[in-house]
Coordinates of C-alpha atoms in Angstrom, one line a residue:
Chain R
X87 CA 22.0 5.4 32.2
X88 CA 25.1 7.4 31.3
X89 CA 28.3 5.5 31.8
X90 CA 31.8 7.1 31.5
X91 CA 34.8 4.9 30.8
X92 CA 38.2 6.3 31.6
X93 CA 40.9 4.8 29.4
X94 CA 44.6 5.1 28.9
X95 CA 46.7 4.8 25.8
X96 CA 49.7 2.6 26.4
X97 CA 52.5 1.0 24.3
X98 CA 51.5 -2.3 22.7
X99 CA 52.1 -5.3 25.0
X100 CA 54.7 -6.6 22.4
X101 CA 56.8 -3.4 22.6
X102 CA 60.4 -3.8 23.6
X103 CA 60.5 -0.7 25.9
X104 CA 63.8 1.3 25.7
X105 CA 64.9 4.1 28.0
X106 CA 64.9 7.4 26.0
X107 CA 67.5 10.1 25.6
X108 CA 66.0 11.7 28.6
X109 CA 66.5 8.9 31.1
X110 CA 63.2 9.8 32.9
X111 CA 61.2 8.8 29.8
X112 CA 60.9 5.9 27.5
X113 CA 61.9 6.1 23.8
X114 CA 58.6 6.3 22.0
X115 CA 60.0 6.0 18.5
X116 CA 58.3 3.1 16.6
X117 CA 55.9 2.3 19.4
X118 CA 52.4 1.0 18.5
X119 CA 49.9 2.5 20.9
X120 CA 46.8 0.6 22.1
X121 CA 44.0 1.0 24.6
X122 CA 45.3 -0.5 27.9
X123 CA 43.8 -4.1 27.9
X124 CA 42.1 -3.7 31.3
X125 CA 40.5 -0.6 30.0
X126 CA 39.1 -2.6 27.1
X127 CA 37.3 -4.8 29.7
X128 CA 35.8 -1.6 31.1
X129 CA 34.7 -0.4 27.7
X130 CA 33.1 -3.8 26.9
X131 CA 31.3 -3.9 30.2
X132 CA 29.9 -0.4 29.7
X133 CA 28.6 -1.4 26.3
X134 CA 27.0 -4.5 27.7
X135 CA 25.3 -2.6 30.4
X136 CA 23.9 -0.2 27.8
X137 CA 22.8 -3.0 25.5
X138 CA 21.2 -4.9 28.3
X139 CA 19.2 -1.8 29.4
X140 CA 18.3 -1.0 25.9
X141 CA 19.2 2.7 26.3
X142 CA 21.9 4.9 27.7
X143 CA 25.1 6.5 26.7
X144 CA 28.7 5.4 26.9
X145 CA 31.3 8.2 27.0
X146 CA 35.0 7.4 26.6
X147 CA 37.4 9.8 28.2
X148 CA 41.2 9.9 28.2
X149 CA 44.0 12.3 29.2
X150 CA 47.1 12.6 27.1
X151 CA 48.7 14.0 24.0
X152 CA 47.2 14.2 20.5
X153 CA 47.9 10.6 19.7
X154 CA 45.4 9.6 22.4
X155 CA 42.7 10.3 19.8
X156 CA 43.5 7.0 18.1
X157 CA 42.8 5.2 21.3
X158 CA 39.5 7.1 21.8
X159 CA 38.6 6.3 18.1
X160 CA 39.1 2.6 18.9
X161 CA 36.6 2.9 21.8
X162 CA 34.2 4.7 19.4
X163 CA 34.7 1.8 16.9
X164 CA 33.8 -0.7 19.6
X165 CA 30.6 1.2 20.2
X166 CA 31.1 4.1 22.6
X167 CA 28.8 7.0 21.7
X168 CA 31.2 9.9 22.0
X169 CA 34.6 10.7 23.5
X170 CA 36.3 13.4 25.5
X171 CA 39.9 14.1 25.1
X172 CA 41.6 15.9 28.0
X173 CA 44.2 17.5 25.8
X174 CA 46.2 20.4 27.2
X175 CA 49.8 21.2 27.8
X176 CA 48.8 22.0 31.4
X177 CA 48.6 18.2 31.9
X178 CA 52.0 17.3 30.4
X179 CA 53.7 15.0 32.8
X180 CA 50.5 14.7 35.0
X181 CA 50.9 12.2 37.8
X182 CA 48.1 10.0 38.9
X183 CA 46.6 12.6 41.3
X184 CA 46.7 15.4 38.7
X185 CA 45.1 12.9 36.2
X186 CA 42.4 11.9 38.8
X187 CA 41.7 15.6 39.5
X188 CA 41.2 16.3 35.8
X189 CA 39.0 13.2 35.4
X190 CA 37.0 14.1 38.5
X191 CA 36.3 17.6 37.1
X192 CA 35.1 16.3 33.8
X193 CA 33.0 13.7 35.6
X194 CA 31.3 16.4 37.7
X195 CA 30.4 18.1 34.4
X196 CA 29.2 15.0 32.7
X197 CA 27.4 13.5 35.7
X198 CA 27.4 9.8 34.7
X199 CA 25.8 7.3 37.0
X200 CA 28.7 4.9 36.7
X201 CA 32.4 5.3 36.0
X202 CA 34.3 2.3 34.7
X203 CA 38.1 2.0 34.5
X204 CA 40.7 -0.8 34.1
X205 CA 42.2 -2.0 37.3
X206 CA 45.5 -0.5 36.2
X207 CA 47.2 0.7 33.1
X208 CA 49.8 -1.8 31.7
X209 CA 52.5 0.8 31.2
X210 CA 53.4 2.1 34.6
X211 CA 51.1 -0.2 36.5
X212 CA 50.4 2.4 39.2
X213 CA 46.7 1.4 39.6
X214 CA 46.1 4.5 41.6
X215 CA 43.8 6.7 39.5
X216 CA 40.6 4.7 40.2
X217 CA 40.8 5.0 43.9
X218 CA 42.0 8.7 43.8
X219 CA 39.1 9.5 41.5
X220 CA 36.5 7.9 43.7
X221 CA 38.0 9.7 46.7
X222 CA 37.9 13.1 44.9
X223 CA 34.3 12.5 43.9
X224 CA 33.3 11.0 47.2
X225 CA 31.9 8.0 45.4
X226 CA 32.1 4.3 46.5
X227 CA 34.7 2.3 44.6
X228 CA 35.4 -1.4 44.0
X229 CA 38.3 -2.6 42.1
X230 CA 39.4 -5.9 40.4
X231 CA 35.8 -6.5 39.4
X232 CA 35.0 -9.9 37.9
X233 CA 31.2 -9.5 37.7
X234 CA 28.8 -6.7 38.0
X235 CA 25.0 -6.2 37.9
X236 CA 23.3 -2.8 37.9
X237 CA 19.8 -3.1 39.3
X238 CA 16.7 -2.4 37.2
X239 CA 16.2 1.1 38.6
X240 CA 19.8 2.0 38.1
X241 CA 20.3 3.0 41.7
X242 CA 22.8 0.3 42.9
X243 CA 25.3 -2.0 41.4
X244 CA 26.3 -5.4 42.8
X245 CA 30.0 -6.0 42.1
X246 CA 32.0 -9.1 42.7
X247 CA 35.7 -8.5 43.1
X248 CA 38.5 -11.0 42.9
X249 CA 40.1 -11.9 46.2
X250 CA 42.4 -14.7 47.2
X251 CA 40.5 -17.9 46.7
X252 CA 37.2 -16.5 45.6
X253 CA 34.9 -13.5 45.1
X254 CA 34.0 -10.7 47.4
X255 CA 30.5 -9.3 46.7
X256 CA 29.6 -5.7 47.4
X257 CA 26.5 -3.6 46.8
X258 CA 27.4 0.0 45.9
X259 CA 25.0 2.9 45.6
X260 CA 25.3 4.7 42.3
X261 CA 27.0 6.8 41.2
X262 CA 30.1 4.6 41.8
X263 CA 33.5 3.8 40.4
X264 CA 34.4 0.3 39.3
X265 CA 37.7 -1.0 38.1
X266 CA 37.8 -4.0 35.8
X267 CA 39.9 -7.2 36.2
X268 CA 40.7 -9.6 33.5
X269 CA 37.9 -12.2 33.3
X270 CA 35.1 -9.6 33.6
X271 CA 34.2 -10.2 29.9
X272 CA 35.8 -10.9 26.5
X273 CA 36.1 -7.5 24.7
X274 CA 34.5 -7.5 21.3
X275 CA 36.4 -6.7 18.1
X276 CA 35.3 -3.5 16.5
X277 CA 33.2 -4.4 13.4
X278 CA 34.0 -2.8 10.1
X279 CA 30.8 -0.8 10.4
X280 CA 31.9 0.3 13.8
X281 CA 35.2 1.4 12.5
X282 CA 33.7 3.2 9.5
X283 CA 31.1 4.9 11.8
X284 CA 33.7 6.0 14.4
X285 CA 34.8 9.0 12.3
X286 CA 31.3 10.4 12.5
X287 CA 31.2 10.3 16.2
X288 CA 32.4 13.2 18.3
X289 CA 35.8 13.4 20.1
X290 CA 35.7 16.7 22.0
X291 CA 38.9 18.4 23.2
X292 CA 38.7 19.5 26.8
X293 CA 41.1 22.1 28.1
X294 CA 42.1 22.6 31.7
X295 CA 40.4 26.0 31.7
X296 CA 37.1 24.3 30.6
X297 CA 37.2 22.4 33.8
X298 CA 38.3 25.4 35.9
X299 CA 41.7 23.9 36.4
X300 CA 45.2 25.4 35.9
X301 CA 48.6 23.8 35.5
X302 CA 49.2 21.6 38.5
X303 CA 52.7 20.6 39.3
X304 CA 53.0 16.8 39.7
X305 CA 53.7 15.7 43.2
X306 CA 55.3 12.6 41.9
X307 CA 58.4 13.0 39.8
X308 CA 60.3 10.3 38.0
X309 CA 63.9 10.3 39.0
X310 CA 65.1 7.9 36.3
X311 CA 64.3 4.8 34.4
X312 CA 66.6 1.8 34.3
X313 CA 66.5 -1.1 31.9
X314 CA 66.4 -4.5 33.4
X315 CA 69.8 -6.1 33.5
X316 CA 70.1 -8.8 30.8
X317 CA 69.4 -12.2 32.2
X318 CA 72.6 -14.1 32.9
X319 CA 73.0 -17.1 30.7
X320 CA 72.1 -20.5 32.2
X321 CA 74.9 -22.7 33.5
X322 CA 75.4 -26.1 32.0
X323 CA 77.0 -28.5 34.4
X324 CA 79.5 -30.8 32.5
X325 CA 80.7 -34.2 33.4
X326 CA 79.3 -37.7 33.9
X327 CA 75.9 -38.0 35.5
X328 CA 76.8 -38.9 39.1
X329 CA 79.3 -36.1 39.3
X330 CA 77.0 -33.6 37.6
X331 CA 74.1 -34.4 39.9
X332 CA 76.3 -34.0 42.9
X333 CA 77.5 -30.6 41.6
X334 CA 73.8 -29.6 40.7
X335 CA 72.7 -30.4 44.3
X336 CA 75.6 -28.5 45.7
X337 CA 74.9 -25.5 43.4
X338 CA 71.2 -25.5 44.3
X339 CA 72.0 -25.7 48.0
X340 CA 75.0 -23.4 48.3
X341 CA 74.9 -21.0 45.4
X342 CA 71.2 -20.6 44.7
X343 CA 70.1 -21.5 48.2
X344 CA 67.1 -23.0 46.5
X345 CA 67.0 -26.2 48.5
Chain K
X144 CA 52.7 10.0 -3.6
X145 CA 51.6 9.0 -0.1
X146 CA 52.0 5.5 1.0
X147 CA 50.0 5.5 4.2
X148 CA 46.9 3.8 5.3
X149 CA 44.1 5.9 6.6
X150 CA 43.2 5.6 10.3
X151 CA 40.1 3.5 9.4
X152 CA 42.2 1.2 7.2
X153 CA 44.8 0.8 10.0
X154 CA 42.0 -0.1 12.4
X155 CA 40.5 -2.6 10.0
X156 CA 43.9 -4.1 9.5
X157 CA 44.5 -4.3 13.3
X158 CA 41.1 -5.9 13.8
X159 CA 41.6 -8.5 11.0
X160 CA 45.0 -9.4 12.5
X161 CA 43.7 -9.8 16.0
X162 CA 40.8 -11.8 14.8
X163 CA 43.0 -14.0 12.7
X164 CA 45.5 -14.6 15.5
X165 CA 43.0 -15.3 18.2
X166 CA 40.2 -17.1 16.4
X167 CA 41.7 -18.6 13.2
X168 CA 45.3 -19.5 14.2
X169 CA 44.3 -22.1 16.8
X170 CA 42.2 -24.1 14.2
X171 CA 44.2 -23.5 11.0
X172 CA 46.3 -26.7 11.0
X173 CA 43.3 -28.8 12.1
X174 CA 40.9 -27.6 9.4
X175 CA 43.6 -28.1 6.8
X176 CA 44.2 -31.7 8.0
X177 CA 40.6 -32.6 8.2
X178 CA 39.6 -30.5 5.1
X179 CA 36.8 -29.1 7.2
X180 CA 34.9 -25.9 6.2
X181 CA 35.2 -23.5 9.2
X182 CA 31.6 -22.5 9.6
X183 CA 32.0 -20.9 13.0
X184 CA 34.8 -18.5 12.1
X185 CA 33.3 -17.7 8.7
X186 CA 30.1 -16.7 10.5
X187 CA 32.1 -14.5 12.8
X188 CA 33.9 -12.9 9.8
X189 CA 30.4 -12.1 8.5
X190 CA 29.4 -10.5 11.8
X191 CA 32.6 -8.4 11.8
X192 CA 31.8 -7.1 8.3
X193 CA 34.6 -8.9 6.5
X194 CA 32.3 -10.6 4.0
X195 CA 31.2 -7.5 2.2
X196 CA 33.9 -4.9 2.9
X197 CA 33.5 -2.6 0.0
X198 CA 29.8 -3.0 -0.5
X199 CA 27.8 0.0 0.7
X200 CA 26.0 -0.3 4.0
X201 CA 22.6 0.1 2.3
X202 CA 23.2 -3.4 0.8
X203 CA 24.4 -5.1 3.9
X204 CA 28.1 -4.3 3.4
X205 CA 30.6 -2.4 5.5
X206 CA 31.0 0.7 3.2
X207 CA 34.8 0.6 3.3
X208 CA 37.0 0.4 0.2
X209 CA 39.2 -1.9 -1.8
X210 CA 42.4 -0.9 0.1
X211 CA 40.7 -1.9 3.4
X212 CA 39.6 -5.1 1.8
X213 CA 43.2 -5.9 0.6
X214 CA 44.8 -5.2 4.0
X215 CA 42.2 -7.2 5.9
X216 CA 42.4 -10.1 3.4
X217 CA 46.2 -10.1 3.7
X218 CA 46.0 -10.4 7.5
X219 CA 43.5 -13.3 7.2
X220 CA 45.7 -15.1 4.6
X221 CA 48.8 -14.6 6.8
X222 CA 47.2 -17.0 9.2
X223 CA 45.0 -19.2 7.0
X224 CA 44.7 -19.2 3.2
X225 CA 41.5 -21.2 3.2
X226 CA 39.6 -18.5 5.2
X227 CA 41.1 -15.9 2.8
X228 CA 39.8 -17.5 -0.3
X229 CA 36.3 -17.9 1.2
X230 CA 36.4 -14.2 2.0
X231 CA 37.8 -13.2 -1.3
X232 CA 35.3 -15.1 -3.4
X233 CA 32.4 -13.7 -1.4
X234 CA 33.6 -10.1 -1.7
X235 CA 35.1 -10.0 -5.1
X236 CA 33.6 -12.6 -7.3
X237 CA 30.1 -12.6 -6.0
X238 CA 29.4 -9.4 -4.1
X239 CA 31.2 -7.0 -6.4
X240 CA 29.4 -8.0 -9.7
X241 CA 26.0 -8.4 -8.1
X242 CA 26.4 -4.8 -6.6
X243 CA 27.7 -3.4 -9.9
X244 CA 25.2 -5.0 -12.3
X245 CA 22.3 -5.8 -10.0
X246 CA 19.0 -3.9 -10.0
X247 CA 17.8 -2.6 -6.6
X248 CA 15.5 -5.6 -6.3
X249 CA 18.3 -8.0 -7.1
X250 CA 20.7 -6.3 -4.7
X251 CA 18.1 -6.5 -1.9
X252 CA 17.5 -10.2 -2.5
X253 CA 20.8 -11.6 -3.6
X254 CA 23.4 -9.1 -2.2
X255 CA 22.2 -8.0 1.2
X256 CA 22.3 -11.4 2.9
X257 CA 25.7 -12.2 1.4
X258 CA 27.4 -8.9 2.0
X259 CA 26.2 -9.0 5.6
X260 CA 27.7 -12.4 6.1
X261 CA 24.3 -14.2 6.6
X262 CA 24.8 -16.3 3.5
X263 CA 27.5 -16.9 1.0
X264 CA 27.8 -16.5 -2.7
X265 CA 29.9 -18.3 -5.3
X266 CA 31.1 -17.7 -8.8
X267 CA 30.5 -20.4 -11.4
X268 CA 32.4 -19.8 -14.6
X269 CA 34.9 -22.7 -15.0
X270 CA 33.7 -25.9 -16.8
X271 CA 35.5 -29.1 -17.4
X272 CA 36.7 -27.8 -20.9
X273 CA 36.6 -24.1 -20.0
X274 CA 39.4 -23.1 -17.6
X275 CA 41.8 -20.5 -19.1
X276 CA 39.6 -20.8 -22.2
X277 CA 36.7 -19.3 -20.4
X278 CA 34.9 -18.3 -23.6
X279 CA 34.3 -22.0 -24.3
X280 CA 31.1 -22.3 -22.2
X281 CA 29.0 -25.3 -22.7
X282 CA 26.4 -24.6 -20.0
X283 CA 23.3 -23.3 -21.8
X284 CA 20.3 -21.3 -20.7
X285 CA 17.3 -21.6 -22.9
X286 CA 14.6 -19.0 -22.6
X287 CA 11.2 -20.5 -21.8
X288 CA 8.6 -17.8 -21.1
X289 CA 9.6 -15.9 -18.0
X290 CA 12.2 -18.5 -17.1
X291 CA 15.4 -19.9 -18.5
X292 CA 16.2 -23.6 -18.5
X293 CA 19.8 -24.1 -17.4
X294 CA 21.8 -27.2 -18.2
X295 CA 25.5 -27.9 -17.8
X296 CA 28.3 -28.5 -15.3
X297 CA 30.5 -26.1 -13.4
X298 CA 33.8 -27.2 -12.0
X299 CA 36.2 -26.2 -9.2
X300 CA 33.7 -23.7 -7.7
X301 CA 34.9 -22.2 -4.5
X302 CA 32.2 -22.3 -1.8
X303 CA 30.1 -24.2 -4.3
X304 CA 28.5 -26.4 -1.6
X305 CA 28.3 -23.8 1.1
X306 CA 26.9 -20.9 -1.0
X307 CA 23.2 -20.1 -0.9
X308 CA 23.6 -18.2 -4.2
X309 CA 25.6 -19.1 -7.3
X310 CA 26.5 -16.6 -10.0
X311 CA 26.4 -18.8 -13.0
X312 CA 27.6 -18.1 -16.6
X313 CA 25.7 -19.7 -19.4
X314 CA 25.4 -19.5 -23.2
X315 CA 22.1 -17.9 -24.1
X316 CA 23.1 -17.6 -27.8
X317 CA 25.8 -20.0 -28.8
X318 CA 26.1 -18.5 -32.3
X319 CA 27.4 -15.3 -30.8
X320 CA 30.3 -17.0 -29.0
X321 CA 31.4 -15.2 -25.9
X322 CA 29.0 -12.4 -26.8
X323 CA 26.3 -14.9 -26.2
X324 CA 27.1 -15.5 -22.6
X325 CA 24.8 -14.3 -19.9
X326 CA 25.0 -14.3 -16.1
X327 CA 22.3 -15.7 -13.7
X328 CA 21.9 -15.9 -10.0
X329 CA 20.7 -19.4 -9.1
X330 CA 19.5 -20.1 -5.6
X331 CA 20.4 -23.2 -3.7
X332 CA 17.5 -25.5 -3.6
X333 CA 16.2 -24.6 -7.0
X334 CA 15.0 -27.9 -8.6
X335 CA 17.6 -29.2 -11.1
X336 CA 20.5 -27.5 -9.3
X337 CA 22.7 -29.9 -7.4
X338 CA 26.3 -30.2 -6.0
X339 CA 27.8 -33.5 -7.4
X340 CA 31.1 -33.6 -5.6
X341 CA 33.6 -31.8 -3.4
X342 CA 37.3 -31.9 -4.4
X343 CA 40.1 -33.2 -2.3
X344 CA 42.9 -30.7 -2.7
X345 CA 46.6 -30.1 -2.3
X346 CA 46.1 -26.8 -0.5
X347 CA 43.4 -24.4 0.8
X348 CA 41.9 -27.6 2.0
X349 CA 39.4 -26.0 4.4
X350 CA 37.7 -24.1 1.6
X351 CA 35.0 -25.9 -0.2
X352 CA 35.6 -26.6 -3.9
X353 CA 32.7 -28.2 -5.6
X354 CA 31.2 -29.3 -8.8
X355 CA 27.8 -27.8 -9.6
X356 CA 25.3 -29.6 -11.9
X357 CA 22.4 -28.0 -13.7
X358 CA 19.8 -30.2 -15.3
X359 CA 16.9 -28.3 -16.9
X360 CA 17.0 -26.0 -13.9
X361 CA 14.3 -23.3 -14.1
X362 CA 15.7 -19.9 -13.3
X363 CA 13.4 -16.9 -13.4
X364 CA 14.3 -14.1 -15.9
X365 CA 14.3 -11.8 -12.8
X366 CA 17.5 -13.6 -11.8
X367 CA 19.5 -12.7 -14.9
X368 CA 22.3 -10.2 -13.9
X369 CA 22.6 -7.6 -16.6
X370 CA 21.5 -8.0 -20.1
X371 CA 21.6 -11.1 -22.3
X372 CA 25.1 -11.3 -23.8
X373 CA 26.7 -9.2 -21.1
X374 CA 27.8 -12.2 -19.0
X375 CA 31.4 -12.5 -20.2
X376 CA 32.0 -8.8 -19.5
X377 CA 30.5 -9.3 -16.0
X378 CA 32.8 -12.3 -15.5
X379 CA 35.9 -10.6 -16.6
X380 CA 35.2 -7.5 -14.6
X381 CA 34.6 -9.7 -11.5
X382 CA 37.9 -11.5 -12.1
X383 CA 39.8 -8.2 -12.4
X384 CA 38.6 -7.4 -8.9
X385 CA 39.1 -11.0 -7.8
X386 CA 42.7 -10.9 -8.8
X387 CA 43.4 -8.0 -6.4
X388 CA 41.9 -10.3 -3.7
X389 CA 44.1 -13.2 -4.7
X390 CA 47.1 -11.0 -4.9
X391 CA 46.4 -10.0 -1.3
X392 CA 45.9 -13.6 -0.3
X393 CA 49.3 -14.5 -1.9
X394 CA 51.0 -11.6 -0.1
X395 CA 49.5 -12.9 3.2
X396 CA 50.6 -16.5 2.5
X397 CA 54.1 -15.3 1.7
X398 CA 54.2 -13.0 4.8
X399 CA 53.1 -15.8 7.1
X400 CA 55.7 -18.2 5.7
X401 CA 58.4 -15.6 5.8
X402 CA 57.7 -14.7 9.4
X403 CA 58.1 -18.4 10.3
X404 CA 61.4 -18.6 8.4
X405 CA 62.7 -15.5 10.1
X406 CA 61.8 -16.8 13.6
X407 CA 63.4 -20.2 12.8
X408 CA 66.6 -18.5 11.4
X409 CA 67.0 -16.7 14.7
X410 CA 66.5 -19.8 16.8
X411 CA 67.9 -22.8 14.9
X412 CA 71.6 -23.2 15.4
X413 CA 74.1 -24.9 13.1
X414 CA 77.9 -24.8 13.1
X415 CA 77.8 -23.0 16.4
X416 CA 75.7 -20.0 15.3
X417 CA 72.0 -19.3 14.6
X418 CA 71.4 -20.2 10.9
X419 CA 70.4 -16.6 10.3
X420 CA 74.1 -15.8 10.6
X421 CA 74.9 -17.8 7.5
X422 CA 75.0 -15.7 4.5
X423 CA 73.1 -18.1 2.3
X424 CA 70.1 -18.0 4.7
X425 CA 70.5 -14.2 4.9
X426 CA 70.2 -14.0 1.1
X427 CA 67.0 -16.0 1.2
X428 CA 65.4 -13.9 3.9
X429 CA 66.4 -10.6 2.1
X430 CA 65.0 -11.9 -1.2
X431 CA 61.8 -13.0 0.5
X432 CA 61.1 -9.7 2.3
X433 CA 62.0 -7.6 -0.7
X434 CA 59.7 -9.6 -3.0
X435 CA 56.9 -9.5 -0.4
X436 CA 57.1 -5.7 -0.2
X437 CA 57.0 -5.4 -4.0
X438 CA 54.0 -7.7 -4.2
X439 CA 52.2 -5.7 -1.5
X440 CA 52.8 -2.4 -3.2
X441 CA 51.6 -3.7 -6.5
X442 CA 48.5 -5.0 -4.8
X443 CA 47.8 -1.8 -3.0
X444 CA 48.3 0.1 -6.2
X445 CA 45.7 -2.0 -8.0
X446 CA 43.3 -1.5 -5.1
X447 CA 43.9 2.3 -5.1
X448 CA 43.2 2.5 -8.8
X449 CA 40.0 0.5 -8.4
X450 CA 38.9 2.8 -5.5
X451 CA 39.7 5.9 -7.7
X452 CA 37.4 4.5 -10.4
X453 CA 40.4 4.3 -12.8
X454 CA 41.2 1.3 -15.1
X455 CA 42.9 -1.4 -13.1
X456 CA 42.8 -4.5 -15.3
X457 CA 46.6 -4.5 -16.0
X458 CA 47.5 -3.4 -12.5
X459 CA 45.4 -6.2 -11.0
X460 CA 47.1 -8.7 -13.4
X461 CA 50.5 -7.5 -12.5
X462 CA 49.8 -7.7 -8.8
X463 CA 48.3 -11.1 -9.1
X464 CA 51.1 -12.5 -11.2
X465 CA 53.9 -11.0 -9.1
X466 CA 52.2 -11.9 -5.7
X467 CA 51.5 -15.5 -6.7
X468 CA 55.0 -16.1 -8.0
X469 CA 56.3 -14.5 -4.8
X470 CA 54.1 -16.6 -2.6
X471 CA 55.4 -19.8 -4.3
X472 CA 59.0 -18.8 -4.2
X473 CA 58.8 -17.5 -0.6
X474 CA 57.0 -20.5 0.7
X475 CA 59.5 -22.8 -1.1
X476 CA 62.4 -21.0 0.5
X477 CA 60.7 -20.9 3.9
X478 CA 60.5 -24.7 3.8
X479 CA 64.2 -24.7 2.7
X480 CA 65.2 -22.5 5.7
X481 CA 63.5 -25.0 7.9
X482 CA 65.4 -27.9 6.3
X483 CA 64.0 -31.3 7.2
X484 CA 61.6 -29.8 9.8
X485 CA 60.0 -27.7 7.0
X486 CA 58.9 -31.0 5.4
X487 CA 57.0 -31.9 8.6
X488 CA 53.4 -30.8 9.1
X489 CA 54.1 -29.7 12.7
X490 CA 56.2 -26.8 11.4
X491 CA 53.3 -25.0 9.5
X492 CA 55.4 -23.7 6.6
X493 CA 54.5 -27.0 4.9
X494 CA 50.8 -25.8 4.8
X495 CA 51.8 -22.4 3.5
X496 CA 53.8 -24.1 0.7
X497 CA 50.8 -26.2 -0.3
X498 CA 48.4 -23.2 -0.1
X499 CA 50.6 -21.0 -2.2
X500 CA 50.4 -23.1 -5.3
X501 CA 46.8 -22.4 -6.1
X502 CA 47.5 -18.6 -6.2
X503 CA 49.4 -19.3 -9.5
X504 CA 46.4 -21.1 -10.9
X505 CA 43.0 -19.8 -9.9
X506 CA 41.3 -16.6 -11.1
X507 CA 43.6 -16.7 -14.1
X508 CA 46.8 -18.6 -14.2
X509 CA 50.2 -16.8 -14.1
X510 CA 50.3 -17.4 -17.8
X511 CA 46.9 -15.8 -18.4
X512 CA 48.1 -12.8 -16.3
X513 CA 51.1 -12.4 -18.6
X514 CA 48.8 -12.6 -21.6
X515 CA 46.6 -9.8 -20.1
X516 CA 49.7 -7.7 -19.4
X517 CA 51.3 -8.3 -22.8
X518 CA 48.1 -7.4 -24.7
X519 CA 48.0 -4.2 -22.8
X520 CA 51.6 -3.2 -23.4
X521 CA 51.4 -4.2 -27.1
X522 CA 48.1 -2.4 -27.5
X523 CA 46.6 -5.5 -29.1

């Protein structure tokens, strides 16, 4: 079974994000880039499906600038067989729909039986690409997956998705698109052998023209980014206990309207 | 000169850091307190390929290099010095010489299981009367047909109880002094080979430090590593590599303690400001981070020379000396920055302080490193 995992390279979760000189972009200086954590669940699940079935191929794919190769290399180190890098100036500033169109085009070429993604990327948290991709492909889609089981014939997948208070279980005919939620699995660390072997695996550059696509203007445009206002300092209520408690209750009731 | 890790080395470093933070950090204080060998995490280090980093894949290793070994070891030591020494001994003091001097058959039998992390190896040179004076070996191996009979005691052997294989140095010809020392691989369970005690230590308490006893232990000639009389050279070569590992361990310990001190200096307030605003604390932090950078660069330089196949004995001695002294100084100051809290176990820097001390002692004391360096510069 061929499985394609779509991943996104994002700033490390520990990054203190700053608005850049162009207020529509973040300042990328000094940022450590990682594979978006939800996408790591998707990679791990794809590898487990392959291992369980004893055969198959896991292809990692990502759209973005040259640095995205590092993220793809991490996926190869974890165990993906090869990678595709959608790397073309035509996709600069691609919004979710343009990204989904490019991914859909490469998926049509690759013809995997299953596409796995993270439920959302942790940078802009749009969470839109998976659904757009499934729509463009005309494939069924289930997101926030906590469990999955592909049947022995590789024709359907049973997926349990997280809903309020429990799991909702679906059977989806394959090919299908699944989006991973935290809890699906515990992603493996790449082993040293995996890391050393990753260099020998292929990362193929894919251009827009290779997919029969041209430059596509984004339908979404970022107007501006604003940093969160600094949190106001806490207020310490002075005075003896009875007075302070009285003031606290008043402040909670009248100022904060919390009680 | 380029000071940049390759993409693989960066990935190995990131993996070691993540593993150390998520798997080792939660147990580090507990295994120190209980002096408990961390079987589960050491097994996982083996699965990840951290127990035979620079050994070729054909012999169970990961096929990376000494620089990768150094950066990974530093990350492990930054969280737990005990795990770091277990890893260092397996890689440098056992794996490296068995790879370098072993025949194909010996590598297959004695290296593959150790480099792949399925078993551990230890290095048995030190004796009660032979520490820095390592030539003064009293353990003897007397040839008896196709065997040797080994008798003697080995002291302070890291992983001595846990290891399945011991690289043991013995006199095969006492008249020839250190030219009469030979190296043998003795398997656990060989009759006449026992572990008599485990030491209760100041630091690196979760690592296993044992005394090995040999009493007419019959070791096949096929287990001799290298030629008769080559043992001392094998031991010194292994220690050259080992010193790079211990230097990396010391850099890791210093870094871990420094990070704690930095965090504390930002949070702890005295005289109305965070203590990091006081110049005397600033001085300590500046000295700490500068010394750590220096120690790290010396360590990477020694590793780079080893990878390039160039002489690295002096570079390794300098790295080990400077890194060990740095670790002791930095951990001492890290406790000082914490004041009274630094003296309390809950605040972790106390453990780093205790762990740092051994780096000035094992695999050649700081004094021995100075001897090695001085001999080199004087050409004697």
